[in-house]
PDB file of C-alpha atoms and ligand atoms in Angstrom:
ATOM      1  CA  MET A   1      68.915  62.488  12.520  1.00  0.00           C
ATOM      2  CA  THR A   2      69.863  62.915  16.184  1.00  0.00           C
ATOM      3  CA  LYS A   3      69.096  66.211  17.917  1.00  0.00           C
ATOM      4  CA  THR A   4      72.840  67.077  18.162  1.00  0.00           C
ATOM      5  CA  LEU A   5      73.376  66.404  14.470  1.00  0.00           C
ATOM      6  CA  MET A   6      70.331  68.481  13.522  1.00  0.00           C
ATOM      7  CA  THR A   7      71.602  71.384  15.629  1.00  0.00           C
ATOM      8  CA  THR A   8      75.027  71.129  13.986  1.00  0.00           C
ATOM      9  CA  VAL A   9      73.480  71.105  10.490  1.00  0.00           C
ATOM     10  CA  ALA A  10      71.310  74.160  11.321  1.00  0.00           C
ATOM     11  CA  ALA A  11      74.286  76.054  12.764  1.00  0.00           C
ATOM     12  CA  LEU A  12      76.346  75.203   9.724  1.00  0.00           C
ATOM     13  CA  ALA A  13      73.639  76.497   7.390  1.00  0.00           C
ATOM     14  CA  ILE A  14      73.576  79.839   9.209  1.00  0.00           C
ATOM     15  CA  SER A  15      77.344  80.257   9.299  1.00  0.00           C
ATOM     16  CA  THR A  16      77.684  79.172   5.654  1.00  0.00           C
ATOM     17  CA  THR A  17      75.429  82.068   4.617  1.00  0.00           C
ATOM     18  CA  ALA A  18      77.438  84.571   6.608  1.00  0.00           C
ATOM     19  CA  VAL A  19      80.807  83.217   5.463  1.00  0.00           C
ATOM     20  CA  PHE A  20      79.578  82.916   1.877  1.00  0.00           C
ATOM     21  CA  ALA A  21      78.496  86.553   1.758  1.00  0.00           C
ATOM     22  CA  GLU A  22      81.702  87.743   3.416  1.00  0.00           C
ATOM     23  CA  GLY A  23      84.506  88.566   1.013  1.00  0.00           C
ATOM     24  CA  GLN A  24      82.160  89.025  -1.948  1.00  0.00           C
ATOM     25  CA  VAL A  25      83.440  91.547  -4.445  1.00  0.00           C
ATOM     26  CA  ILE A  26      80.935  94.240  -5.420  1.00  0.00           C
ATOM     27  CA  GLY A  27      81.430  96.702  -8.252  1.00  0.00           C
ATOM     28  CA  PHE A  28      79.657 100.010  -7.583  1.00  0.00           C
ATOM     29  CA  SER A  29      79.217 102.485 -10.420  1.00  0.00           C
ATOM     30  CA  GLN A  30      78.207 105.764  -8.806  1.00  0.00           C
ATOM     31  CA  ILE A  31      76.996 108.748 -10.877  1.00  0.00           C
ATOM     32  CA  GLY A  32      79.304 111.303  -9.286  1.00  0.00           C
ATOM     33  CA  SER A  33      79.002 113.783  -6.448  1.00  0.00           C
ATOM     34  CA  GLU A  34      76.469 116.282  -7.765  1.00  0.00           C
ATOM     35  CA  SER A  35      74.522 116.625  -4.515  1.00  0.00           C
ATOM     36  CA  GLY A  36      74.661 116.202  -0.750  1.00  0.00           C
ATOM     37  CA  TRP A  37      72.226 113.325  -1.104  1.00  0.00           C
ATOM     38  CA  ARG A  38      74.577 111.554  -3.528  1.00  0.00           C
ATOM     39  CA  ALA A  39      77.495 111.961  -1.105  1.00  0.00           C
ATOM     40  CA  ALA A  40      75.418 110.360   1.657  1.00  0.00           C
ATOM     41  CA  GLU A  41      74.440 107.445  -0.575  1.00  0.00           C
ATOM     42  CA  THR A  42      78.122 106.826  -1.368  1.00  0.00           C
ATOM     43  CA  THR A  43      79.114 106.962   2.316  1.00  0.00           C
ATOM     44  CA  LEU A  44      76.324 104.612   3.393  1.00  0.00           C
ATOM     45  CA  THR A  45      77.135 102.141   0.610  1.00  0.00           C
ATOM     46  CA  ARG A  46      80.787 102.049   1.658  1.00  0.00           C
ATOM     47  CA  ASN A  47      79.792 101.604   5.322  1.00  0.00           C
ATOM     48  CA  GLN A  48      77.292  98.843   4.572  1.00  0.00           C
ATOM     49  CA  ALA A  49      79.844  96.995   2.427  1.00  0.00           C
ATOM     50  CA  GLU A  50      82.461  97.235   5.163  1.00  0.00           C
ATOM     51  CA  GLU A  51      80.070  96.058   7.877  1.00  0.00           C
ATOM     52  CA  ARG A  52      79.144  93.020   5.806  1.00  0.00           C
ATOM     53  CA  GLY A  53      82.745  92.173   4.949  1.00  0.00           C
ATOM     54  CA  TYR A  54      82.454  92.831   1.210  1.00  0.00           C
ATOM     55  CA  GLN A  55      85.178  94.233  -0.953  1.00  0.00           C
ATOM     56  CA  LEU A  56      83.715  97.292  -2.712  1.00  0.00           C
ATOM     57  CA  GLN A  57      85.189  98.403  -6.017  1.00  0.00           C
ATOM     58  CA  PHE A  58      84.038 102.011  -6.349  1.00  0.00           C
ATOM     59  CA  SER A  59      83.883 103.884  -9.642  1.00  0.00           C
ATOM     60  CA  ASP A  60      82.907 107.565  -9.891  1.00  0.00           C
ATOM     61  CA  ALA A  61      81.412 108.261 -13.345  1.00  0.00           C
ATOM     62  CA  GLN A  62      81.591 112.052 -13.043  1.00  0.00           C
ATOM     63  CA  GLN A  63      78.051 112.337 -14.435  1.00  0.00           C
ATOM     64  CA  LYS A  64      78.891 110.544 -17.690  1.00  0.00           C
ATOM     65  CA  GLN A  65      77.016 107.503 -18.943  1.00  0.00           C
ATOM     66  CA  GLU A  66      80.000 106.374 -21.029  1.00  0.00           C
ATOM     67  CA  ASN A  67      82.097 106.181 -17.841  1.00  0.00           C
ATOM     68  CA  GLN A  68      79.428 104.040 -16.203  1.00  0.00           C
ATOM     69  CA  ILE A  69      79.297 101.683 -19.173  1.00  0.00           C
ATOM     70  CA  ALA A  70      83.111 101.385 -19.139  1.00  0.00           C
ATOM     71  CA  ALA A  71      83.059 100.708 -15.361  1.00  0.00           C
ATOM     72  CA  LEU A  72      80.450  97.968 -15.787  1.00  0.00           C
ATOM     73  CA  ARG A  73      82.528  96.343 -18.543  1.00  0.00           C
ATOM     74  CA  SER A  74      85.580  96.398 -16.301  1.00  0.00           C
ATOM     75  CA  PHE A  75      83.593  94.840 -13.401  1.00  0.00           C
ATOM     76  CA  ILE A  76      82.358  92.129 -15.773  1.00  0.00           C
ATOM     77  CA  ALA A  77      85.910  91.439 -17.001  1.00  0.00           C
ATOM     78  CA  GLN A  78      87.076  91.101 -13.375  1.00  0.00           C
ATOM     79  CA  GLY A  79      84.234  88.689 -12.631  1.00  0.00           C
ATOM     80  CA  VAL A  80      82.849  90.548  -9.599  1.00  0.00           C
ATOM     81  CA  ASP A  81      80.131  88.823  -7.555  1.00  0.00           C
ATOM     82  CA  ALA A  82      77.572  91.612  -8.095  1.00  0.00           C
ATOM     83  CA  ILE A  83      77.214  95.080  -9.576  1.00  0.00           C
ATOM     84  CA  LEU A  84      75.446  98.093  -8.103  1.00  0.00           C
ATOM     85  CA  ILE A  85      74.695 100.987 -10.420  1.00  0.00           C
ATOM     86  CA  ALA A  86      72.965 104.332  -9.941  1.00  0.00           C
ATOM     87  CA  PRO A  87      72.231 105.032 -13.630  1.00  0.00           C
ATOM     88  CA  VAL A  88      72.710 108.674 -14.584  1.00  0.00           C
ATOM     89  CA  VAL A  89      70.074 108.556 -17.343  1.00  0.00           C
ATOM     90  CA  ALA A  90      67.253 106.139 -18.116  1.00  0.00           C
ATOM     91  CA  THR A  91      68.107 105.058 -21.670  1.00  0.00           C
ATOM     92  CA  GLY A  92      71.018 103.266 -23.362  1.00  0.00           C
ATOM     93  CA  TRP A  93      71.733 100.391 -20.959  1.00  0.00           C
ATOM     94  CA  ASP A  94      70.541  97.309 -22.885  1.00  0.00           C
ATOM     95  CA  ALA A  95      73.876  96.166 -24.345  1.00  0.00           C
ATOM     96  CA  VAL A  96      75.939  96.368 -21.174  1.00  0.00           C
ATOM     97  CA  LEU A  97      73.184  94.856 -19.029  1.00  0.00           C
ATOM     98  CA  GLU A  98      72.979  91.960 -21.536  1.00  0.00           C
ATOM     99  CA  GLU A  99      76.739  91.475 -21.089  1.00  0.00           C
ATOM    100  CA  ALA A 100      76.362  91.312 -17.293  1.00  0.00           C
ATOM    101  CA  LYS A 101      73.521  88.834 -17.637  1.00  0.00           C
ATOM    102  CA  GLU A 102      75.575  86.686 -20.013  1.00  0.00           C
ATOM    103  CA  ALA A 103      78.372  86.670 -17.420  1.00  0.00           C
ATOM    104  CA  GLU A 104      75.783  85.686 -14.744  1.00  0.00           C
ATOM    105  CA  ILE A 105      76.583  88.716 -12.614  1.00  0.00           C
ATOM    106  CA  PRO A 106      73.532  90.053 -10.749  1.00  0.00           C
ATOM    107  CA  VAL A 107      72.980  93.784 -11.223  1.00  0.00           C
ATOM    108  CA  VAL A 108      71.072  95.964  -8.751  1.00  0.00           C
ATOM    109  CA  LEU A 109      69.887  99.443  -9.742  1.00  0.00           C
ATOM    110  CA  LEU A 110      70.083 102.084  -7.036  1.00  0.00           C
ATOM    111  CA  ASP A 111      67.795 105.131  -6.741  1.00  0.00           C
ATOM    112  CA  ARG A 112      67.208 105.654 -10.502  1.00  0.00           C
ATOM    113  CA  GLN A 113      65.415 103.563 -13.096  1.00  0.00           C
ATOM    114  CA  VAL A 114      66.316 102.441 -16.609  1.00  0.00           C
ATOM    115  CA  ASP A 115      63.998 101.790 -19.540  1.00  0.00           C
ATOM    116  CA  SER A 116      65.542  98.344 -20.251  1.00  0.00           C
ATOM    117  CA  SER A 117      63.670  95.082 -19.725  1.00  0.00           C
ATOM    118  CA  ASP A 118      63.605  94.083 -16.058  1.00  0.00           C
ATOM    119  CA  ASP A 119      64.981  90.637 -17.064  1.00  0.00           C
ATOM    120  CA  LEU A 120      68.338  92.356 -17.380  1.00  0.00           C
ATOM    121  CA  TYR A 121      68.777  93.170 -13.696  1.00  0.00           C
ATOM    122  CA  LEU A 122      68.094  91.410 -10.410  1.00  0.00           C
ATOM    123  CA  THR A 123      66.196  94.217  -8.718  1.00  0.00           C
ATOM    124  CA  ALA A 124      65.942  98.003  -8.386  1.00  0.00           C
ATOM    125  CA  VAL A 125      65.960  99.787  -5.027  1.00  0.00           C
ATOM    126  CA  GLY A 126      64.426 103.243  -4.992  1.00  0.00           C
ATOM    127  CA  SER A 127      61.533 105.464  -4.105  1.00  0.00           C
ATOM    128  CA  ASN A 128      58.360 106.113  -6.048  1.00  0.00           C
ATOM    129  CA  LEU A 129      59.715 109.161  -7.878  1.00  0.00           C
ATOM    130  CA  VAL A 130      56.350 110.160  -9.346  1.00  0.00           C
ATOM    131  CA  HIS A 131      54.810 110.044  -5.886  1.00  0.00           C
ATOM    132  CA  GLU A 132      57.550 112.328  -4.502  1.00  0.00           C
ATOM    133  CA  GLY A 133      56.729 114.986  -7.108  1.00  0.00           C
ATOM    134  CA  GLN A 134      53.017 114.562  -6.511  1.00  0.00           C
ATOM    135  CA  VAL A 135      53.412 115.014  -2.737  1.00  0.00           C
ATOM    136  CA  ALA A 136      55.351 118.246  -3.391  1.00  0.00           C
ATOM    137  CA  GLY A 137      52.653 119.507  -5.798  1.00  0.00           C
ATOM    138  CA  GLU A 138      49.790 118.641  -3.462  1.00  0.00           C
ATOM    139  CA  TRP A 139      51.547 120.340  -0.559  1.00  0.00           C
ATOM    140  CA  LEU A 140      51.959 123.528  -2.601  1.00  0.00           C
ATOM    141  CA  ALA A 141      48.360 123.493  -3.848  1.00  0.00           C
ATOM    142  CA  LYS A 142      47.144 123.229  -0.266  1.00  0.00           C
ATOM    143  CA  GLU A 143      49.533 125.910   0.948  1.00  0.00           C
ATOM    144  CA  VAL A 144      48.483 128.566  -1.605  1.00  0.00           C
ATOM    145  CA  GLY A 145      44.760 127.790  -1.504  1.00  0.00           C
ATOM    146  CA  ASP A 146      42.791 129.963  -3.960  1.00  0.00           C
ATOM    147  CA  LYS A 147      45.611 132.448  -4.595  1.00  0.00           C
ATOM    148  CA  ASP A 148      47.069 132.635  -8.118  1.00  0.00           C
ATOM    149  CA  CYS A 149      50.516 131.082  -8.069  1.00  0.00           C
ATOM    150  CA  ARG A 150      53.164 131.289 -10.796  1.00  0.00           C
ATOM    151  CA  ILE A 151      55.662 128.502 -10.222  1.00  0.00           C
ATOM    152  CA  VAL A 152      59.208 128.132 -11.484  1.00  0.00           C
ATOM    153  CA  GLU A 153      60.685 124.649 -11.696  1.00  0.00           C
ATOM    154  CA  LEU A 154      64.318 123.525 -11.468  1.00  0.00           C
ATOM    155  CA  GLN A 155      64.560 120.132 -13.126  1.00  0.00           C
ATOM    156  CA  GLY A 156      67.128 117.444 -12.403  1.00  0.00           C
ATOM    157  CA  THR A 157      69.545 115.996 -14.947  1.00  0.00           C
ATOM    158  CA  THR A 158      67.917 115.819 -18.374  1.00  0.00           C
ATOM    159  CA  GLY A 159      66.939 112.244 -19.256  1.00  0.00           C
ATOM    160  CA  SER A 160      67.306 110.940 -15.687  1.00  0.00           C
ATOM    161  CA  SER A 161      64.376 109.061 -14.198  1.00  0.00           C
ATOM    162  CA  PRO A 162      63.979 111.407 -11.184  1.00  0.00           C
ATOM    163  CA  ALA A 163      63.814 114.452 -13.479  1.00  0.00           C
ATOM    164  CA  ILE A 164      61.202 112.798 -15.699  1.00  0.00           C
ATOM    165  CA  ASP A 165      59.106 111.322 -12.887  1.00  0.00           C
ATOM    166  CA  ARG A 166      59.301 114.176 -10.396  1.00  0.00           C
ATOM    167  CA  LYS A 167      58.141 116.556 -13.116  1.00  0.00           C
ATOM    168  CA  ALA A 168      55.212 114.317 -14.058  1.00  0.00           C
ATOM    169  CA  GLY A 169      54.296 113.756 -10.400  1.00  0.00           C
ATOM    170  CA  PHE A 170      54.308 117.455  -9.541  1.00  0.00           C
ATOM    171  CA  GLU A 171      52.161 118.275 -12.589  1.00  0.00           C
ATOM    172  CA  ALA A 172      49.684 115.605 -11.461  1.00  0.00           C
ATOM    173  CA  GLY A 173      49.707 117.092  -7.951  1.00  0.00           C
ATOM    174  CA  ILE A 174      48.642 120.555  -9.161  1.00  0.00           C
ATOM    175  CA  LYS A 175      46.501 119.586 -12.172  1.00  0.00           C
ATOM    176  CA  ASP A 176      43.140 120.186 -10.482  1.00  0.00           C
ATOM    177  CA  HIS A 177      44.152 123.688  -9.388  1.00  0.00           C
ATOM    178  CA  ALA A 178      43.776 126.144 -12.282  1.00  0.00           C
ATOM    179  CA  ASN A 179      45.219 128.946 -10.119  1.00  0.00           C
ATOM    180  CA  LEU A 180      48.620 127.196 -10.101  1.00  0.00           C
ATOM    181  CA  SER A 181      50.788 127.197 -13.227  1.00  0.00           C
ATOM    182  CA  ILE A 182      54.408 126.367 -14.031  1.00  0.00           C
ATOM    183  CA  VAL A 183      55.645 129.438 -15.907  1.00  0.00           C
ATOM    184  CA  ARG A 184      59.333 128.509 -16.286  1.00  0.00           C
ATOM    185  CA  SER A 185      61.069 125.161 -16.162  1.00  0.00           C
ATOM    186  CA  GLN A 186      64.717 124.401 -16.833  1.00  0.00           C
ATOM    187  CA  THR A 187      67.356 121.912 -15.780  1.00  0.00           C
ATOM    188  CA  GLY A 188      69.780 122.755 -12.981  1.00  0.00           C
ATOM    189  CA  ASP A 189      71.411 119.300 -13.298  1.00  0.00           C
ATOM    190  CA  PHE A 190      70.810 118.516  -9.600  1.00  0.00           C
ATOM    191  CA  THR A 191      73.662 120.850  -8.544  1.00  0.00           C
ATOM    192  CA  ARG A 192      73.697 123.785  -6.168  1.00  0.00           C
ATOM    193  CA  ALA A 193      75.718 125.968  -8.577  1.00  0.00           C
ATOM    194  CA  GLN A 194      73.354 125.434 -11.505  1.00  0.00           C
ATOM    195  CA  GLY A 195      70.317 125.786  -9.263  1.00  0.00           C
ATOM    196  CA  LYS A 196      71.558 129.249  -8.332  1.00  0.00           C
ATOM    197  CA  GLU A 197      72.455 130.214 -11.884  1.00  0.00           C
ATOM    198  CA  VAL A 198      69.136 129.129 -13.399  1.00  0.00           C
ATOM    199  CA  MET A 199      67.181 130.754 -10.565  1.00  0.00           C
ATOM    200  CA  GLU A 200      68.987 134.036 -11.284  1.00  0.00           C
ATOM    201  CA  SER A 201      67.721 133.878 -14.871  1.00  0.00           C
ATOM    202  CA  PHE A 202      64.174 133.055 -13.672  1.00  0.00           C
ATOM    203  CA  LEU A 203      64.229 136.037 -11.299  1.00  0.00           C
ATOM    204  CA  GLN A 204      65.437 138.352 -14.027  1.00  0.00           C
ATOM    205  CA  ALA A 205      62.754 137.173 -16.454  1.00  0.00           C
ATOM    206  CA  GLU A 206      59.981 137.409 -13.844  1.00  0.00           C
ATOM    207  CA  ASN A 207      60.046 141.046 -12.811  1.00  0.00           C
ATOM    208  CA  GLY A 208      62.986 140.619 -10.444  1.00  0.00           C
ATOM    209  CA  GLY A 209      61.146 137.676  -8.876  1.00  0.00           C
ATOM    210  CA  LYS A 210      58.029 139.696  -7.946  1.00  0.00           C
ATOM    211  CA  ASP A 211      55.938 137.597 -10.351  1.00  0.00           C
ATOM    212  CA  ILE A 212      57.086 134.285  -8.866  1.00  0.00           C
ATOM    213  CA  CYS A 213      54.987 132.743  -6.111  1.00  0.00           C
ATOM    214  CA  ALA A 214      56.836 129.436  -5.661  1.00  0.00           C
ATOM    215  CA  LEU A 215      59.903 127.436  -6.606  1.00  0.00           C
ATOM    216  CA  TYR A 216      59.715 123.678  -7.092  1.00  0.00           C
ATOM    217  CA  ALA A 217      63.187 122.085  -7.277  1.00  0.00           C
ATOM    218  CA  HIS A 218      63.729 118.408  -8.112  1.00  0.00           C
ATOM    219  CA  ASN A 219      66.329 118.243  -5.341  1.00  0.00           C
ATOM    220  CA  ASP A 220      67.325 120.162  -2.228  1.00  0.00           C
ATOM    221  CA  ASP A 221      70.761 121.157  -3.495  1.00  0.00           C
ATOM    222  CA  MET A 222      69.269 123.130  -6.392  1.00  0.00           C
ATOM    223  CA  ALA A 223      66.808 124.684  -3.932  1.00  0.00           C
ATOM    224  CA  VAL A 224      69.660 125.754  -1.648  1.00  0.00           C
ATOM    225  CA  GLY A 225      71.442 127.406  -4.610  1.00  0.00           C
ATOM    226  CA  ALA A 226      68.179 129.090  -5.633  1.00  0.00           C
ATOM    227  CA  ILE A 227      67.574 130.357  -2.083  1.00  0.00           C
ATOM    228  CA  GLN A 228      70.902 132.172  -2.292  1.00  0.00           C
ATOM    229  CA  ALA A 229      69.871 133.720  -5.637  1.00  0.00           C
ATOM    230  CA  ILE A 230      66.511 134.849  -4.177  1.00  0.00           C
ATOM    231  CA  LYS A 231      68.260 136.510  -1.228  1.00  0.00           C
ATOM    232  CA  GLU A 232      70.730 138.246  -3.537  1.00  0.00           C
ATOM    233  CA  ALA A 233      67.755 139.579  -5.546  1.00  0.00           C
ATOM    234  CA  GLY A 234      66.495 141.262  -2.364  1.00  0.00           C
ATOM    235  CA  LEU A 235      63.556 138.902  -1.739  1.00  0.00           C
ATOM    236  CA  LYS A 236      62.790 136.593   1.164  1.00  0.00           C
ATOM    237  CA  PRO A 237      62.869 132.893   0.238  1.00  0.00           C
ATOM    238  CA  GLY A 238      60.222 130.951   2.134  1.00  0.00           C
ATOM    239  CA  THR A 239      57.996 134.058   2.370  1.00  0.00           C
ATOM    240  CA  ASP A 240      58.063 136.077  -0.886  1.00  0.00           C
ATOM    241  CA  ILE A 241      58.778 132.900  -2.840  1.00  0.00           C
ATOM    242  CA  LEU A 242      57.733 129.544  -1.376  1.00  0.00           C
ATOM    243  CA  VAL A 243      60.347 126.796  -1.743  1.00  0.00           C
ATOM    244  CA  VAL A 244      59.523 123.083  -2.024  1.00  0.00           C
ATOM    245  CA  SER A 245      62.018 120.402  -3.009  1.00  0.00           C
ATOM    246  CA  ILE A 246      63.012 116.757  -2.593  1.00  0.00           C
ATOM    247  CA  ASP A 247      65.702 114.757  -0.670  1.00  0.00           C
ATOM    248  CA  GLY A 248      65.729 115.872   2.967  1.00  0.00           C
ATOM    249  CA  VAL A 249      69.427 116.823   3.193  1.00  0.00           C
ATOM    250  CA  PRO A 250      70.679 118.603   6.356  1.00  0.00           C
ATOM    251  CA  ASP A 251      71.112 121.957   4.580  1.00  0.00           C
ATOM    252  CA  ILE A 252      67.464 122.134   3.564  1.00  0.00           C
ATOM    253  CA  PHE A 253      66.395 121.484   7.160  1.00  0.00           C
ATOM    254  CA  GLN A 254      68.670 124.299   8.225  1.00  0.00           C
ATOM    255  CA  ALA A 255      67.035 126.554   5.611  1.00  0.00           C
ATOM    256  CA  MET A 256      63.593 125.456   6.822  1.00  0.00           C
ATOM    257  CA  ALA A 257      64.551 126.205  10.433  1.00  0.00           C
ATOM    258  CA  ALA A 258      65.574 129.716   9.275  1.00  0.00           C
ATOM    259  CA  GLY A 259      62.222 130.142   7.459  1.00  0.00           C
ATOM    260  CA  GLU A 260      63.936 130.188   4.038  1.00  0.00           C
ATOM    261  CA  ALA A 261      62.511 126.906   2.694  1.00  0.00           C
ATOM    262  CA  ASN A 262      59.055 125.496   3.260  1.00  0.00           C
ATOM    263  CA  ALA A 263      58.897 121.771   2.530  1.00  0.00           C
ATOM    264  CA  THR A 264      60.943 118.789   1.395  1.00  0.00           C
ATOM    265  CA  VAL A 265      60.088 115.188   0.539  1.00  0.00           C
ATOM    266  CA  GLU A 266      62.676 112.881   2.046  1.00  0.00           C
ATOM    267  CA  LEU A 267      64.525 110.294  -0.028  1.00  0.00           C
ATOM    268  CA  THR A 268      66.548 107.855   2.061  1.00  0.00           C
ATOM    269  CA  PRO A 269      70.209 107.588   1.014  1.00  0.00           C
ATOM    270  CA  ASN A 270      70.332 104.023   2.374  1.00  0.00           C
ATOM    271  CA  MET A 271      69.702 102.180  -0.866  1.00  0.00           C
ATOM    272  CA  ALA A 272      72.602  99.767  -0.288  1.00  0.00           C
ATOM    273  CA  GLY A 273      71.067  98.109   2.810  1.00  0.00           C
ATOM    274  CA  PRO A 274      68.040  96.669   0.954  1.00  0.00           C
ATOM    275  CA  ALA A 275      70.239  95.969  -2.105  1.00  0.00           C
ATOM    276  CA  PHE A 276      72.728  93.884  -0.098  1.00  0.00           C
ATOM    277  CA  ASP A 277      69.909  92.055   1.733  1.00  0.00           C
ATOM    278  CA  ALA A 278      68.446  91.072  -1.645  1.00  0.00           C
ATOM    279  CA  LEU A 279      71.847  89.968  -2.945  1.00  0.00           C
ATOM    280  CA  GLU A 280      72.536  87.854   0.143  1.00  0.00           C
ATOM    281  CA  ALA A 281      69.233  86.013  -0.258  1.00  0.00           C
ATOM    282  CA  PHE A 282      70.016  85.499  -3.935  1.00  0.00           C
ATOM    283  CA  TRP A 283      73.546  84.203  -3.290  1.00  0.00           C
ATOM    284  CA  LYS A 284      72.278  81.900  -0.560  1.00  0.00           C
ATOM    285  CA  ASP A 285      69.731  79.904  -2.517  1.00  0.00           C
ATOM    286  CA  GLY A 286      68.840  81.793  -5.690  1.00  0.00           C
ATOM    287  CA  THR A 287      65.885  83.626  -4.104  1.00  0.00           C
ATOM    288  CA  ALA A 288      64.714  86.207  -6.636  1.00  0.00           C
ATOM    289  CA  PRO A 289      63.702  89.497  -4.978  1.00  0.00           C
ATOM    290  CA  GLU A 290      60.807  91.657  -6.138  1.00  0.00           C
ATOM    291  CA  LYS A 291      61.842  93.617  -9.229  1.00  0.00           C
ATOM    292  CA  PHE A 292      61.308  96.880  -7.331  1.00  0.00           C
ATOM    293  CA  ILE A 293      62.165  97.355  -3.671  1.00  0.00           C
ATOM    294  CA  GLN A 294      60.488 100.590  -2.673  1.00  0.00           C
ATOM    295  CA  THR A 295      61.890 102.913  -0.031  1.00  0.00           C
ATOM    296  CA  GLU A 296      59.719 105.369   1.897  1.00  0.00           C
ATOM    297  CA  SER A 297      59.133 109.039   1.009  1.00  0.00           C
ATOM    298  CA  LYS A 298      58.058 111.421   3.756  1.00  0.00           C
ATOM    299  CA  LEU A 299      56.998 115.059   3.589  1.00  0.00           C
ATOM    300  CA  PHE A 300      58.587 117.485   6.068  1.00  0.00           C
ATOM    301  CA  THR A 301      57.438 121.079   6.562  1.00  0.00           C
ATOM    302  CA  GLN A 302      58.508 123.904   8.868  1.00  0.00           C
ATOM    303  CA  ALA A 303      56.123 122.425  11.451  1.00  0.00           C
ATOM    304  CA  ASP A 304      58.177 119.219  11.712  1.00  0.00           C
ATOM    305  CA  ASP A 305      61.047 120.436  13.896  1.00  0.00           C
ATOM    306  CA  PRO A 306      63.512 121.170  11.082  1.00  0.00           C
ATOM    307  CA  ALA A 307      66.257 122.140  13.560  1.00  0.00           C
ATOM    308  CA  GLY A 308      65.954 118.705  15.180  1.00  0.00           C
ATOM    309  CA  GLU A 309      65.926 116.995  11.770  1.00  0.00           C
ATOM    310  CA  TYR A 310      69.102 118.898  10.870  1.00  0.00           C
ATOM    311  CA  GLU A 311      70.812 117.726  14.075  1.00  0.00           C
ATOM    312  CA  ALA A 312      69.749 114.134  13.421  1.00  0.00           C
ATOM    313  CA  ARG A 313      71.251 114.122   9.918  1.00  0.00           C
ATOM    314  CA  LYS A 314      74.280 116.370  10.034  1.00  0.00           C
ATOM    315  CA  GLY A 315      76.836 113.609  10.785  1.00  0.00           C
ATOM    316  CA  LEU A 316      75.518 111.077   8.282  1.00  0.00           C
ATOM    317  CA  GLY A 317      77.819 111.768   5.360  1.00  0.00           C
ATOM    318  CA  TYR A 318      75.729 114.314   3.431  1.00  0.00           C
TER     319      TYR A 318
HETATM  320  O1  LIG B   1      68.495 109.940  -8.032  1.00  0.00           O
HETATM  321  C1  LIG B   1      68.286 110.627  -6.855  1.00  0.00           C
HETATM  322  C2  LIG B   1      68.612 112.083  -7.033  1.00  0.00           C
HETATM  323  O2  LIG B   1      69.898 112.233  -7.537  1.00  0.00           O
HETATM  324  C3  LIG B   1      68.584 112.887  -5.760  1.00  0.00           C
HETATM  325  O3  LIG B   1      67.355 113.466  -5.506  1.00  0.00           O
HETATM  326  C4  LIG B   1      69.541 113.972  -6.113  1.00  0.00           C
HETATM  327  O4  LIG B   1      69.912 114.792  -5.079  1.00  0.00           O
HETATM  328  C5  LIG B   1      70.586 113.177  -6.754  1.00  0.00           C
HETATM  329  O5  LIG B   1      71.582 113.838  -7.329  1.00  0.00           O
END
């Protein structure tokens, strides 16, 4: 092959990939809009799709698994080029994932896991949810030292992988510290409103909150709701009751800057970037990605310039 011909072939290969990926139709089944983090994930997915020239079919499941299953069936019937799904709960996906596989439509899981066989999806993009909980638990154990500490826990959506794994991780993080114990634990469904409501009942049951040393919330939104409840009970969140949670949304950094929250473990909302990269490689030549593409989790405390972190995040779609 002459040099000119080789250059032309190479250039063609590059542009074929770009053109091939452009115009792809992606079905995205989102859980809903329960938290600031979820809103940011939706915004970033839309932006990424637009930048790459995809056509995104967006479906909001309003927290219901049956809506997600119906959305997936509709994407399959349309013959989309790929499906993204953030699965609200971990169980009950086998049948619909089998249908997608039968139709040869690659499925990518975003931010939450399912208990189905990993043959049924192309890859899953997400953080190590157990590790997030463990980091939060270890931070708290270090913070309280030898002091006795009665902890209340706000769990995420019942049956969701972050609620299951963040609980297990936190318990592992405090297990070697007999002075720390979880005295109350209930779901707040990852929402600010339920975080506040459940925290009010915890405060009432625990001597107006005087018997609570710390709150562990499975996401920042529930923590923000709980902070409001603590203030309304006449206590100082961040001082009288330590607050540790997960996500790294702007509002929690604002609360940390005001001394009302103590620590958060960041979860990036950019799950779509790695998901689309994996899909592009797969469309190009069938390259199979790793079954789990792990995003980073980072601990932030009041010592990590929370006001600056707030400024850096406030325009990002949270
Ligand atoms: O699955 C990720 C979790 O879901 C986020 O921590 C939470 O905010 C969201 O609703």
